[in-house]
Amino acid sequence: MSIKIYLPTSFYYLKKPTNLYGQVQINEDNVVAYYIVEAADLEFRDKTINHESSNMRFLGSILNDDFSADQNQYLKFNMRLCFTYNSSQSNISLVYIGITPEYLKHIKLILYEKQMMRNLFVSGKSVKHLPIEYDNNDSNDCDFLELSRLTQSPVETQNNPKTNTKKSLLYVLNIIADSPITMFKYIAENIFVNSIMVHTTIYKHFKEWQLTCDKRSCLANIALDRILGIILMLILLSLAAQPGDFLIQISHYVIDELYILLKVLEGSPIGLKLNIHLNNFFLDCFKYHIELWSTFLDFIEPLVRQVFLAIGAFGCLGLTFQMALLVDLISIIGLHSHCFYIYTKVLYNVERKGLSVLWQVVRGNRYNILKGRTESHNYMNRQLYLATIFFSAILFLFPTTLVYYIVFAALKALTFATLSIFEFCRRKILYLPIESCLKRLLKGCHDIDCLQIKDFSSHEKAFLIHKQQKINVTVYKITTL
């Protein structure tokens, strides 16, 4: 059996009669851990000493070296630990432990800072938010977690009038702050509205945001999201002049750029000789598509001008909701370019598959489905003739189709990259460890992986004499990397 005593560093140099309070825990590896957390002025009574201010247990005392006590006196006062001090030493010394079996050869006295353990983080979360059954294979980590829980500030009494007033005020403010999201939730879950917006980015984000709120694990992220959203809302609604015109200008700018792109493809782009007839067919088809889209934008222009007002109003919900709505707007603005990509992709896949099949026919081969292999086959002359004609036609048309496919695939990739950037920012705002970073900067919080136990330098080797036996007492201190 071994014993570990966790003692605050300030208590190690305490030189006045003091009672020590904390908890005792026996680990699975038969190690007894004493967690000393609190101290109070020394009071000897005829009965067992108890701590009435919290759930801490009385563990022992710090006494003057002149105090002469024997085993019976320690048991009378129900002491598990006893330290003494004198004028010649700067620190206290351990003179008695309640559990001293004959085979005990070593005792670890571990010093710690209460503020450091109180502000401990595990995997980006405060120890207060971790479940009690949180397990870790390292016994030191388990001791650190238990010590951090014990050193947390005591909870205020429920009957305190100031506490009740503060809770009531926070409850009212919480209802006011949650009213926009409650209204949006009621609208989004409506059967008719839900069938329309179930596939939109803003609805998917609403579900993710609601799940984050239910876990109550990223309150700082949600608060920052709301603050940034309100700031952007004020900018859009008050500082920007006619923000709806900006969206109209972007839409027409995209249309003009597509016209310029088609004009470049009309000739010989980068020296490529395209098929004239197929090229003209593509240009007529895409230009007609763009004209339809331009006419549609002109038709819904009064409605589009009010969209930025909707983006601003979504600032009550948060900046991430504005980003999600902006992603949907970009998808709508680039809908015609997405259609161009689908058209060229389908035609490209058809021609590529046709060339692959006709190439086997021209070579006199065919694919045997039953045997799962390519084997030779005797085709009739008319079959070879038709195959050669179609193969040649598709082969000469394929470069033109390939050029259009590459151009619109690149345009699609650019749009997807833009949307991915907004998606990345939106998710990071919700899941960045903002609370832990702020606490580490303001309060000096530390992650549990940064803690280490180092030997504490001492001029003399400490011993505890029990029944004429010397038990080593090694002093350590918990520090950070």
Coordinates of C-alpha atoms in Angstrom, one line a residue:
M1 CA 0.0 0.0 0.0
S2 CA 1.2 3.5 -0.8
I3 CA -0.1 6.9 0.3
K4 CA -0.4 10.2 -1.7
I5 CA -1.2 13.4 0.1
Y6 CA -2.2 16.4 -2.1
L7 CA -1.5 19.6 -0.2
P8 CA -1.9 23.3 -1.3
T9 CA 1.5 25.0 -1.6
S10 CA 0.4 27.8 0.8
F11 CA -0.4 25.2 3.5
Y12 CA 3.1 23.8 3.2
Y13 CA 4.5 27.0 4.7
L14 CA 1.7 27.7 7.1
K15 CA 2.8 28.3 10.7
K16 CA -0.2 28.5 12.9
P17 CA -2.5 25.8 14.4
T18 CA -4.9 24.8 11.7
N19 CA -7.5 22.2 10.9
L20 CA -7.3 20.6 7.4
Y21 CA -10.3 19.4 5.5
G22 CA -10.8 17.5 2.3
Q23 CA -11.6 14.0 1.0
V24 CA -10.1 10.5 1.0
Q25 CA -10.1 8.1 -1.9
I26 CA -8.8 4.5 -2.2
N27 CA -7.9 3.7 -5.8
E28 CA -8.2 0.3 -7.5
D29 CA -4.4 -0.2 -7.3
N30 CA -4.6 0.0 -3.4
V31 CA -3.3 3.6 -3.2
V32 CA -4.8 5.9 -0.6
A33 CA -5.1 9.5 -1.8
Y34 CA -5.7 12.3 0.7
Y35 CA -7.0 15.5 -1.0
I36 CA -6.5 18.5 1.4
V37 CA -8.5 21.4 0.1
E38 CA -9.6 23.7 2.9
A39 CA -8.3 24.9 6.2
A40 CA -9.8 26.6 9.3
D41 CA -8.6 27.8 12.7
L42 CA -7.7 25.0 15.1
E43 CA -10.5 23.9 17.5
F44 CA -10.1 21.0 19.8
R45 CA -13.2 19.5 21.2
D46 CA -14.1 16.5 23.3
K47 CA -16.0 14.9 20.4
T48 CA -15.1 14.2 16.8
I49 CA -14.3 17.3 14.7
N50 CA -16.6 17.9 11.8
H51 CA -16.6 20.5 9.0
E52 CA -20.1 22.1 8.9
S53 CA -19.6 24.6 6.1
S54 CA -19.3 22.2 3.2
N55 CA -19.2 18.5 2.4
M56 CA -15.4 18.3 3.2
R57 CA -14.3 15.8 5.8
F58 CA -11.9 16.6 8.7
L59 CA -8.5 15.0 7.8
G60 CA -6.1 16.4 10.4
S61 CA -4.3 19.4 11.7
I62 CA -1.1 21.5 11.6
L63 CA 0.2 21.8 15.1
N64 CA 3.1 23.5 16.8
D65 CA 6.2 21.3 17.4
D66 CA 5.9 21.8 21.1
F67 CA 2.6 20.0 21.1
S68 CA 3.2 16.6 22.6
A69 CA 0.8 14.0 21.4
D70 CA 0.7 10.2 21.3
Q71 CA -1.3 7.7 19.3
N72 CA -4.3 7.9 21.6
Q73 CA -4.6 11.7 21.3
Y74 CA -4.5 11.5 17.5
L75 CA -7.3 8.9 17.6
K76 CA -9.3 10.9 20.1
F77 CA -9.5 13.9 17.7
N78 CA -10.1 11.5 14.7
M79 CA -7.0 12.7 12.9
R80 CA -5.9 10.9 9.7
L81 CA -3.0 13.3 9.1
C82 CA -0.9 15.5 11.4
F83 CA 1.8 18.1 10.5
T84 CA 4.0 20.1 12.8
Y85 CA 6.0 23.3 12.4
N86 CA 8.8 25.1 14.2
S87 CA 10.9 28.2 13.9
S88 CA 13.9 26.5 12.5
Q89 CA 12.2 25.1 9.4
S90 CA 10.4 27.1 6.7
N91 CA 7.9 24.3 6.0
I92 CA 5.7 21.9 7.9
S93 CA 6.7 18.2 8.5
L94 CA 4.5 15.1 8.5
V95 CA 4.5 13.4 11.9
Y96 CA 1.4 11.1 11.8
I97 CA -0.8 9.3 9.3
G98 CA -3.8 7.3 10.2
I99 CA -2.9 4.3 8.0
T100 CA 0.6 3.0 8.7
P101 CA 0.9 -0.7 7.9
E102 CA 4.3 -2.3 8.5
Y103 CA 5.1 -2.8 4.8
L104 CA 4.5 0.9 4.0
K105 CA 7.9 2.2 2.9
H106 CA 7.1 5.4 1.0
I107 CA 4.8 8.4 1.2
K108 CA 4.3 11.0 -1.5
L109 CA 3.5 14.6 -0.5
I110 CA 2.3 16.4 -3.6
L111 CA 2.0 20.2 -3.6
Y112 CA -0.4 22.0 -5.9
E113 CA -1.8 25.5 -6.6
K114 CA -5.6 25.7 -6.0
Q115 CA -6.2 28.2 -8.8
M116 CA -4.3 26.0 -11.3
M117 CA -6.3 22.9 -10.5
R118 CA -9.6 24.9 -10.4
N119 CA -9.1 26.1 -13.9
L120 CA -8.1 22.7 -15.3
F121 CA -9.4 21.7 -18.8
V122 CA -9.7 18.2 -20.3
S123 CA -10.1 17.9 -24.1
G124 CA -11.1 21.6 -24.3
K125 CA -13.8 21.3 -21.6
S126 CA -13.9 22.4 -18.1
V127 CA -13.8 19.7 -15.4
K128 CA -17.1 21.1 -14.1
H129 CA -18.8 20.1 -17.4
L130 CA -17.3 16.6 -17.4
P131 CA -19.3 13.6 -16.2
I132 CA -18.4 12.1 -12.8
E133 CA -17.7 8.7 -14.4
Y134 CA -15.1 10.2 -16.8
D135 CA -12.4 7.6 -16.9
N136 CA -8.7 7.7 -17.8
N137 CA -6.1 5.0 -17.8
D138 CA -3.5 7.2 -16.1
S139 CA -4.1 7.2 -12.3
N140 CA -2.4 10.6 -12.0
D141 CA -5.0 12.1 -14.4
C142 CA -7.8 10.6 -12.3
D143 CA -6.3 12.2 -9.2
F144 CA -6.0 15.6 -11.0
L145 CA -9.6 15.4 -12.1
E146 CA -10.8 14.6 -8.6
L147 CA -8.6 17.3 -7.1
S148 CA -10.0 19.8 -9.7
R149 CA -13.6 19.0 -8.8
L150 CA -12.9 19.4 -5.1
T151 CA -11.2 22.8 -5.5
Q152 CA -14.1 24.3 -7.5
S153 CA -15.7 27.3 -5.9
P154 CA -18.6 26.4 -3.6
V155 CA -22.1 26.7 -5.1
E156 CA -24.2 29.6 -3.7
T157 CA -27.1 28.7 -1.6
Q158 CA -30.4 28.5 -3.3
N159 CA -32.2 30.7 -0.7
N160 CA -30.0 33.7 -1.3
P161 CA -32.2 36.6 -2.4
K162 CA -29.5 38.1 -4.6
T163 CA -29.0 34.7 -6.3
N164 CA -32.7 34.3 -6.9
T165 CA -32.9 37.8 -8.4
K166 CA -30.0 37.2 -10.6
K167 CA -31.4 33.9 -11.8
S168 CA -34.8 35.5 -12.6
L169 CA -33.1 38.3 -14.5
L170 CA -31.0 35.8 -16.5
Y171 CA -34.2 33.8 -17.2
V172 CA -36.0 36.8 -18.6
L173 CA -33.0 37.8 -20.7
N174 CA -32.7 34.2 -22.0
I175 CA -36.3 34.2 -23.1
I176 CA -35.9 37.5 -25.0
A177 CA -32.7 36.3 -26.6
D178 CA -34.3 33.0 -27.7
S179 CA -37.5 34.5 -29.0
P180 CA -36.1 34.9 -32.6
I181 CA -34.8 31.3 -32.8
T182 CA -38.1 30.1 -31.3
M183 CA -40.0 32.0 -34.0
F184 CA -37.7 30.6 -36.8
K185 CA -38.2 27.1 -35.3
Y186 CA -42.0 27.4 -35.5
I187 CA -41.8 28.6 -39.1
A188 CA -39.2 26.1 -40.3
E189 CA -41.1 23.1 -38.8
N190 CA -44.3 24.1 -40.5
I191 CA -45.3 21.3 -42.9
F192 CA -45.6 23.5 -46.0
V193 CA -42.4 25.5 -45.3
N194 CA -40.4 22.5 -44.2
S195 CA -41.1 20.6 -47.5
I196 CA -39.5 23.6 -49.3
M197 CA -36.5 24.4 -47.2
V198 CA -35.6 20.9 -45.9
H199 CA -32.8 20.7 -48.5
T200 CA -31.4 24.2 -48.0
T201 CA -28.2 25.0 -46.2
I202 CA -29.9 27.3 -43.7
Y203 CA -32.3 24.5 -42.5
K204 CA -29.4 22.1 -42.1
H205 CA -27.5 24.7 -40.1
F206 CA -30.5 25.3 -38.0
K207 CA -30.5 21.6 -37.0
E208 CA -26.8 21.7 -36.2
W209 CA -27.2 24.9 -34.2
Q210 CA -30.1 23.4 -32.3
L211 CA -28.1 20.3 -31.5
T212 CA -25.2 22.4 -30.2
C213 CA -27.6 24.4 -28.0
D214 CA -29.1 21.3 -26.5
K215 CA -25.7 20.0 -25.4
R216 CA -25.0 23.4 -23.7
S217 CA -21.3 22.8 -24.5
C218 CA -20.5 25.9 -26.7
L219 CA -22.3 28.7 -25.0
A220 CA -19.4 31.1 -25.7
N221 CA -19.6 30.2 -29.4
I222 CA -23.3 30.9 -29.5
A223 CA -22.9 34.2 -27.7
L224 CA -20.1 35.3 -30.1
D225 CA -22.3 34.1 -33.0
R226 CA -25.2 36.3 -31.9
I227 CA -23.0 39.4 -31.2
L228 CA -21.3 39.2 -34.7
G229 CA -24.7 38.6 -36.3
I230 CA -26.3 41.7 -34.7
I231 CA -23.2 43.8 -35.6
L232 CA -23.6 42.8 -39.3
M233 CA -27.3 43.3 -39.1
L234 CA -26.8 46.9 -37.9
I235 CA -24.3 47.5 -40.7
L236 CA -26.6 46.2 -43.4
L237 CA -29.7 47.9 -42.2
S238 CA -28.3 51.3 -41.3
L239 CA -24.8 52.0 -42.7
A240 CA -25.1 50.4 -46.1
A241 CA -27.1 52.4 -48.7
Q242 CA -29.5 50.2 -50.7
P243 CA -27.9 46.8 -49.8
G244 CA -30.3 45.0 -52.1
D245 CA -28.7 46.7 -55.2
F246 CA -25.5 44.9 -54.4
L247 CA -27.0 41.5 -55.0
I248 CA -28.5 42.7 -58.3
Q249 CA -25.2 44.0 -59.4
I250 CA -23.5 40.7 -58.5
S251 CA -26.1 38.7 -60.5
H252 CA -25.7 40.9 -63.6
Y253 CA -21.9 40.8 -63.2
V254 CA -22.0 36.9 -63.2
I255 CA -24.2 37.0 -66.4
D256 CA -21.8 39.5 -68.1
E257 CA -18.8 37.3 -67.2
L258 CA -20.6 34.2 -68.7
Y259 CA -21.2 36.1 -71.9
I260 CA -17.5 37.0 -72.1
L261 CA -16.6 33.4 -71.4
L262 CA -18.9 32.1 -74.2
K263 CA -17.4 34.8 -76.5
V264 CA -13.9 33.4 -75.8
L265 CA -15.1 29.9 -76.6
E266 CA -16.6 31.1 -79.8
G267 CA -13.3 31.4 -81.6
S268 CA -10.3 29.2 -81.0
P269 CA -9.5 29.2 -77.2
I270 CA -5.8 28.8 -76.5
G271 CA -5.2 27.8 -80.1
L272 CA -7.7 24.8 -80.1
K273 CA -9.6 24.1 -83.3
L274 CA -13.1 23.3 -82.2
N275 CA -15.8 21.8 -84.3
I276 CA -17.7 24.8 -85.8
H277 CA -21.2 23.3 -85.9
L278 CA -21.1 21.7 -82.4
N279 CA -19.5 24.9 -81.0
N280 CA -22.2 27.0 -82.5
F281 CA -24.9 24.7 -81.1
F282 CA -23.4 25.0 -77.6
L283 CA -23.1 28.8 -77.9
D284 CA -26.7 29.2 -79.0
C285 CA -28.0 26.8 -76.3
F286 CA -26.0 28.5 -73.5
K287 CA -26.7 32.0 -74.6
Y288 CA -30.4 31.3 -74.7
H289 CA -30.2 29.8 -71.2
I290 CA -28.4 32.9 -70.0
E291 CA -31.0 35.2 -71.6
L292 CA -33.8 33.3 -69.8
W293 CA -32.0 33.6 -66.5
S294 CA -31.5 37.4 -67.1
T295 CA -35.1 37.8 -67.8
F296 CA -36.1 35.9 -64.7
L297 CA -33.8 38.1 -62.6
D298 CA -35.4 41.2 -64.0
F299 CA -38.8 39.8 -63.2
I300 CA -38.0 39.1 -59.5
E301 CA -35.7 42.1 -59.1
P302 CA -38.1 43.8 -56.5
L303 CA -38.0 40.6 -54.4
V304 CA -34.3 40.2 -54.7
R305 CA -33.7 43.8 -53.5
Q306 CA -35.3 42.8 -50.2
V307 CA -33.1 39.7 -49.7
F308 CA -30.4 41.6 -48.0
L309 CA -32.9 42.8 -45.5
A310 CA -33.6 39.2 -44.8
I311 CA -29.9 38.6 -44.3
G312 CA -29.8 41.5 -41.9
A313 CA -32.8 40.3 -40.0
F314 CA -31.2 36.9 -39.6
G315 CA -28.5 38.6 -37.6
C316 CA -30.8 38.2 -34.6
L317 CA -30.2 34.4 -34.9
G318 CA -26.5 34.7 -35.5
L319 CA -23.7 35.3 -38.0
T320 CA -23.7 31.6 -38.9
F321 CA -27.4 31.8 -40.0
Q322 CA -26.4 34.8 -42.3
M323 CA -23.6 32.7 -43.7
A324 CA -25.9 29.8 -44.4
L325 CA -28.4 32.1 -46.1
L326 CA -25.6 33.6 -48.2
V327 CA -24.6 30.1 -49.3
D328 CA -28.1 29.4 -50.5
L329 CA -28.1 32.8 -52.4
I330 CA -24.8 32.0 -54.1
S331 CA -26.2 28.7 -55.1
I332 CA -29.2 30.4 -56.7
I333 CA -27.1 33.0 -58.4
G334 CA -24.8 30.3 -59.9
L335 CA -27.7 28.0 -60.9
H336 CA -27.3 28.5 -64.6
S337 CA -23.5 27.8 -64.5
H338 CA -24.4 24.6 -62.6
C339 CA -26.8 23.7 -65.3
F340 CA -24.1 24.2 -68.0
Y341 CA -21.9 21.9 -66.0
I342 CA -24.6 19.2 -65.9
Y343 CA -25.2 19.5 -69.7
T344 CA -21.6 19.2 -70.6
K345 CA -20.9 16.4 -68.1
V346 CA -23.8 14.3 -69.5
L347 CA -22.6 14.8 -73.1
Y348 CA -19.0 14.1 -72.1
N349 CA -19.9 10.8 -70.4
V350 CA -22.0 9.7 -73.4
E351 CA -19.3 10.4 -75.9
R352 CA -16.6 8.9 -73.7
K353 CA -18.7 5.7 -73.2
G354 CA -19.5 5.6 -77.0
L355 CA -15.8 5.9 -77.9
S356 CA -14.9 3.1 -75.5
V357 CA -17.6 0.7 -76.9
L358 CA -17.0 1.6 -80.6
W359 CA -13.2 1.2 -80.1
Q360 CA -13.8 -2.4 -79.2
V361 CA -16.0 -2.9 -82.3
V362 CA -13.4 -1.3 -84.6
R363 CA -10.7 -3.6 -83.2
G364 CA -12.9 -6.7 -83.7
N365 CA -13.5 -7.3 -80.0
R366 CA -16.5 -7.4 -77.8
Y367 CA -17.1 -7.7 -74.0
N368 CA -18.5 -11.0 -72.9
I369 CA -20.9 -10.3 -70.0
L370 CA -21.2 -13.9 -68.9
K371 CA -17.5 -14.6 -68.8
G372 CA -16.6 -11.0 -67.7
R373 CA -13.8 -10.5 -70.2
T374 CA -13.1 -9.0 -73.6
E375 CA -12.8 -11.5 -76.5
S376 CA -12.6 -11.4 -80.3
H377 CA -15.7 -11.4 -82.4
N378 CA -16.5 -11.6 -86.1
Y379 CA -18.6 -8.6 -87.1
M380 CA -20.4 -8.3 -90.4
N381 CA -19.1 -5.7 -92.9
R382 CA -22.1 -3.3 -92.5
Q383 CA -21.6 -3.5 -88.7
L384 CA -17.9 -2.5 -89.0
Y385 CA -18.8 0.2 -91.5
L386 CA -21.4 1.8 -89.2
A387 CA -19.2 1.5 -86.2
T388 CA -16.3 3.2 -88.0
I389 CA -18.5 6.1 -89.2
F390 CA -19.9 6.7 -85.7
F391 CA -16.5 6.3 -84.1
S392 CA -14.9 8.8 -86.4
A393 CA -17.8 11.3 -85.9
I394 CA -17.7 11.0 -82.1
L395 CA -13.9 11.2 -82.1
F396 CA -13.9 14.5 -84.0
L397 CA -16.6 16.0 -81.8
F398 CA -15.1 14.8 -78.5
P399 CA -12.4 17.6 -78.2
T400 CA -15.1 20.3 -78.4
T401 CA -17.2 18.6 -75.8
L402 CA -14.1 18.1 -73.6
V403 CA -13.2 21.8 -73.8
Y404 CA -16.6 22.9 -72.7
Y405 CA -16.7 20.2 -69.9
I406 CA -13.3 21.3 -68.5
V407 CA -14.3 25.0 -68.6
F408 CA -17.6 24.5 -66.8
A409 CA -16.2 21.9 -64.4
A410 CA -13.6 24.5 -63.4
L411 CA -16.3 27.1 -62.9
K412 CA -18.2 24.6 -60.8
A413 CA -15.1 23.8 -58.8
L414 CA -14.6 27.6 -58.1
T415 CA -18.2 27.9 -56.9
F416 CA -17.9 24.8 -54.8
A417 CA -14.6 26.2 -53.2
T418 CA -16.4 29.5 -52.4
L419 CA -19.2 27.7 -50.7
S420 CA -16.8 25.4 -48.9
I421 CA -15.0 28.5 -47.4
F422 CA -18.3 29.8 -46.0
E423 CA -19.2 26.3 -44.7
F424 CA -15.8 26.0 -43.0
C425 CA -16.2 29.4 -41.3
R426 CA -19.7 28.6 -40.3
R427 CA -18.8 25.4 -38.6
K428 CA -15.7 26.8 -37.0
I429 CA -17.6 29.6 -35.3
L430 CA -19.8 26.9 -33.7
Y431 CA -17.1 24.4 -32.7
L432 CA -13.9 26.4 -32.0
P433 CA -12.9 26.1 -28.3
I434 CA -13.5 29.8 -27.7
E435 CA -14.4 29.4 -24.0
S436 CA -11.3 27.4 -23.1
C437 CA -9.1 29.8 -25.0
L438 CA -10.6 32.8 -23.3
K439 CA -10.2 31.2 -19.9
R440 CA -6.6 30.2 -20.6
L441 CA -5.8 33.8 -21.6
L442 CA -7.6 35.6 -18.8
K443 CA -7.4 33.1 -15.9
G444 CA -4.3 31.1 -16.9
C445 CA -6.2 27.8 -17.4
H446 CA -4.2 24.7 -18.4
D447 CA -5.0 21.5 -20.1
I448 CA -4.6 18.3 -18.1
D449 CA -1.9 17.1 -20.6
C450 CA 0.3 20.1 -19.7
L451 CA 0.5 19.1 -16.0
Q452 CA 3.5 17.2 -14.7
I453 CA 4.9 16.2 -11.2
K454 CA 8.4 17.4 -10.4
D455 CA 10.6 16.7 -7.4
F456 CA 10.4 19.6 -4.9
S457 CA 13.9 20.6 -3.7
S458 CA 14.5 20.1 0.0
H459 CA 17.6 20.6 2.1
E460 CA 17.0 17.6 4.3
K461 CA 15.6 14.2 3.5
A462 CA 12.2 13.8 5.2
F463 CA 11.2 10.8 7.2
L464 CA 8.2 9.6 9.2
I465 CA 9.1 7.5 12.1
H466 CA 6.5 4.8 12.9
K467 CA 7.3 2.1 15.5
Q468 CA 11.0 2.6 15.1
Q469 CA 10.8 2.4 11.3
K470 CA 11.7 5.2 9.0
I471 CA 9.2 5.8 6.1
N472 CA 10.4 7.9 3.3
V473 CA 8.4 11.1 2.6
T474 CA 9.1 12.5 -0.8
V475 CA 7.8 16.0 -1.7
Y476 CA 6.7 16.7 -5.2
K477 CA 5.0 19.7 -6.9
I478 CA 2.5 19.9 -9.7
T479 CA 3.7 22.3 -12.4
T480 CA 3.0 23.0 -16.0
L481 CA 5.1 22.4 -19.1

